[in-house]
Tab-separated table of C-alpha atoms in Angstrom:
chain	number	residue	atom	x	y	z
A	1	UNK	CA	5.705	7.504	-30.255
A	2	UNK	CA	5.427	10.183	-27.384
A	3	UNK	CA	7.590	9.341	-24.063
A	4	UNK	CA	4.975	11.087	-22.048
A	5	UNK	CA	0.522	10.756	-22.000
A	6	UNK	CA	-1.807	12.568	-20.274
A	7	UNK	CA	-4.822	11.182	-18.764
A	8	UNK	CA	-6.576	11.108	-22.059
A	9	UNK	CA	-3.921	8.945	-23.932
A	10	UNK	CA	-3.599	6.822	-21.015
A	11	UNK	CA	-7.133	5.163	-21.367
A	12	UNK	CA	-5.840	4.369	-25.007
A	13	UNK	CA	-3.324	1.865	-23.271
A	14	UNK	CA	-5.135	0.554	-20.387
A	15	UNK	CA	-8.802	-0.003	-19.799
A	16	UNK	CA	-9.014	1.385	-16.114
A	17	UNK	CA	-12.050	4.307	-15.958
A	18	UNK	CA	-12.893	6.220	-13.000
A	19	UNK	CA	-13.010	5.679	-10.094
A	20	UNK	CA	-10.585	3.194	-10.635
A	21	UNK	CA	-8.265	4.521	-13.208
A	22	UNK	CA	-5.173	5.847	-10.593
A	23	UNK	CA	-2.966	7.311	-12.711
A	24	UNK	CA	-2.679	10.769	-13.770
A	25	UNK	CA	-0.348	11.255	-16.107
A	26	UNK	CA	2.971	9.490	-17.592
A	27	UNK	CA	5.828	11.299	-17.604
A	28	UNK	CA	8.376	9.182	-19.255
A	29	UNK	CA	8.217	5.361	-21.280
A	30	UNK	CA	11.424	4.010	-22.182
A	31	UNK	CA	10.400	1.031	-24.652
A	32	UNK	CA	12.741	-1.285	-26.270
A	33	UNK	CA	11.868	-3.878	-28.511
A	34	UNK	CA	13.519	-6.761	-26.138
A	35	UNK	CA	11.063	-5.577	-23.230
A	36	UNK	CA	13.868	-6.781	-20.677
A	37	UNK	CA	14.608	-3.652	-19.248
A	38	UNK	CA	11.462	-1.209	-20.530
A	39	UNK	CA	10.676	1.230	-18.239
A	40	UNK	CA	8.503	3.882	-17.259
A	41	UNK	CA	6.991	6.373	-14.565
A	42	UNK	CA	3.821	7.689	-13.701
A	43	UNK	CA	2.140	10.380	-11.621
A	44	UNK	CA	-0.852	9.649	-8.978
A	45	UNK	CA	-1.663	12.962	-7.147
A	46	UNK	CA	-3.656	11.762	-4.277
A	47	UNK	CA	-6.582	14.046	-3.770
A	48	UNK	CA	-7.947	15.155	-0.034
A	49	UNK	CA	-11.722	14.647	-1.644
A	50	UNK	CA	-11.306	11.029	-2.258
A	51	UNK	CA	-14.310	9.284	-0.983
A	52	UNK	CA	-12.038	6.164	0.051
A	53	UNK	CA	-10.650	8.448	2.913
A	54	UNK	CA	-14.169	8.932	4.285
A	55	UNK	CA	-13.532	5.414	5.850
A	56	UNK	CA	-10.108	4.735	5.456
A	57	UNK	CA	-9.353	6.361	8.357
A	58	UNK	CA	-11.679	8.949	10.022
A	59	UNK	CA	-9.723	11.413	11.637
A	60	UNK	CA	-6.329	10.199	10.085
A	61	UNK	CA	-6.660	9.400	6.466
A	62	UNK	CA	-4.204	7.498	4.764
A	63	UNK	CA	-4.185	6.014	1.362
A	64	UNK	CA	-4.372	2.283	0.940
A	65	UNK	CA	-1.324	-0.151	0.322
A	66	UNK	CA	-3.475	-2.045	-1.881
A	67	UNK	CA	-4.452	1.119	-4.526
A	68	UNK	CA	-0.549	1.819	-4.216
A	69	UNK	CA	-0.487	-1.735	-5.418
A	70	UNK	CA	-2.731	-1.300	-7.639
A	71	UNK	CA	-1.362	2.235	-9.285
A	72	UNK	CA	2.060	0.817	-9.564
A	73	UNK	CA	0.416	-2.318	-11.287
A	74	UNK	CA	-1.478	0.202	-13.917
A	75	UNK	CA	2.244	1.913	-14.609
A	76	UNK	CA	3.374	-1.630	-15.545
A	77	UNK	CA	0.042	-2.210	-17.566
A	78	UNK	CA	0.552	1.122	-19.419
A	79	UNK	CA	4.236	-0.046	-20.832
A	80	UNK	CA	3.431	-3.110	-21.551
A	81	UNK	CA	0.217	-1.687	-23.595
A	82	UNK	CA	2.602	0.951	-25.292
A	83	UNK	CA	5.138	-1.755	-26.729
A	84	UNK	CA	3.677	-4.195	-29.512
A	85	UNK	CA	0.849	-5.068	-26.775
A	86	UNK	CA	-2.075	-3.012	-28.009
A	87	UNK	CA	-4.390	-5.914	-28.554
A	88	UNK	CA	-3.666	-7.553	-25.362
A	89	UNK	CA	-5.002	-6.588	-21.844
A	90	UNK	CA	-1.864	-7.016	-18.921
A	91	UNK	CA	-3.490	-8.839	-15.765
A	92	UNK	CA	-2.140	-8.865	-12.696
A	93	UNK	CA	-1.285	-12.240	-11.890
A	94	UNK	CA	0.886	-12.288	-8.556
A	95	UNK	CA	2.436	-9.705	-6.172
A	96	UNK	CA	5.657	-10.973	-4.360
A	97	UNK	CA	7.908	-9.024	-1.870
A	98	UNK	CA	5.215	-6.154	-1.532
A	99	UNK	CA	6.482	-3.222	0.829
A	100	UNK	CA	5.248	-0.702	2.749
A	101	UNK	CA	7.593	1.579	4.238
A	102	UNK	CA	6.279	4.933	4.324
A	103	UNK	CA	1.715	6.133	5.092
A	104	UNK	CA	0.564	8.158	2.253
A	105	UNK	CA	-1.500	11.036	2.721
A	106	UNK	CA	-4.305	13.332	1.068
A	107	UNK	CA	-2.278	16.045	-0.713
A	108	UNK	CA	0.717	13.691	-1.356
A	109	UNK	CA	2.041	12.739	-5.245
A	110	UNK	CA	3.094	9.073	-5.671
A	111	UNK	CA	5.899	8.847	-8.640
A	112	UNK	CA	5.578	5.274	-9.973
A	113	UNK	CA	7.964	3.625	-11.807
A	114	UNK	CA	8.368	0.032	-12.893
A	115	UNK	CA	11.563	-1.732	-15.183
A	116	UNK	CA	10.758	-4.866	-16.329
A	117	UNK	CA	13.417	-7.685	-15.506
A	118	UNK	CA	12.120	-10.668	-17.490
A	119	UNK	CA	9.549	-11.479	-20.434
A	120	UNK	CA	8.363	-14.532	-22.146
A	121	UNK	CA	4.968	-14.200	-23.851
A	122	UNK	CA	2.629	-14.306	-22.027
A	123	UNK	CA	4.237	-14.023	-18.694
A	124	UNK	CA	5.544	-10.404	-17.487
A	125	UNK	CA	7.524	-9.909	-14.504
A	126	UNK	CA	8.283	-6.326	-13.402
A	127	UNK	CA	10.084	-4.501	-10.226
A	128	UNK	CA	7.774	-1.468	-9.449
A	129	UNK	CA	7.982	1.264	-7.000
A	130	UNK	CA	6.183	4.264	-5.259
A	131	UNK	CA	7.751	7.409	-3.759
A	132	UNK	CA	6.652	10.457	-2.642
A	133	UNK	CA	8.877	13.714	-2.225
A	134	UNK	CA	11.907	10.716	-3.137
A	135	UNK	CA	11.443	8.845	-0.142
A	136	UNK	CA	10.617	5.387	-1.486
A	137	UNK	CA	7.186	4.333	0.199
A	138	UNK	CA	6.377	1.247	-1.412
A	139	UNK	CA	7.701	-1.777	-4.184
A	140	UNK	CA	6.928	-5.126	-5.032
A	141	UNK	CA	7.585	-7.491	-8.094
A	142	UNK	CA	4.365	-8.098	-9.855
A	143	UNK	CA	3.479	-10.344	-12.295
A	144	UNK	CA	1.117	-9.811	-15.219
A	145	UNK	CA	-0.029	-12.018	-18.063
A	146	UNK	CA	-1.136	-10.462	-21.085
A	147	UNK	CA	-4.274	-12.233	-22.004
């Protein structure tokens, strides 16, 4: 299986479309058949044409916490999809300790990675995180049941 999937293979794994698909590419799955400890990371480059900064905020744009959320909940989606999940569809169940250290603007790449620390069918729990340029500017456990 490949360790990296561009946009095209990534709507194989998850069933996100635009507008709301918000990942761009994968650039590394590590998979292993206990899932304790898969990982992976993604790439979100965060375009200056996005309508969402037409409103969010005029005059000083800034990308939403919640479609970080959401991007670094789609990285977790895609390795849980790439394991021995195919059939199933990940949904985000819970977000605990979410964080928000750093704005992110138009013109920015978010890296996205998530490891996941514990598994029992049906029940996924992951640590994910968002950084741009290597400053960490966001993270939160999230929990996903594949249904």
């Amino acid at each position: 299986m490949p360790t990296s999937l561009s946009i095209e293979e990534i709507k194989k794994y998850i069933p996100h479309r635009f507008p709301f698909l918000l990942i761009d590419k994968v650039i590394n799955i590590d998979y292993n058949k206990q899932v304790v400890g898969s990982k992976t990371k993604a790439l979100k480059n965060i375009s200056p044409d996005d309508q969402i900064f037409k409103g969010h905020f005029p005059g000083n744009p800034i990308f939403p916490g919640v479609l970080i959320i959401e991007s670094m909940a789609q990285t977790m989606a895609i390795l849980m999809s790439y394991g021995n999940h195919e059939s199933k569809t990940p949904l985000l169940a819970r977000i605990k300790n979410a964080k928000f250290k750093l704005p992110v603007y138009p013109g920015d790449q978010l890296e996205l990675s998530c490891v996941i620390t514990k598994y029992k069918e049906p029940n996924v729990l992951g640590m994910a995180k968002a950084f741009v340029n290597d400053k960490l500017v966001a993270e939160a456990e999230l929990f996903c049941h594949l249904k």
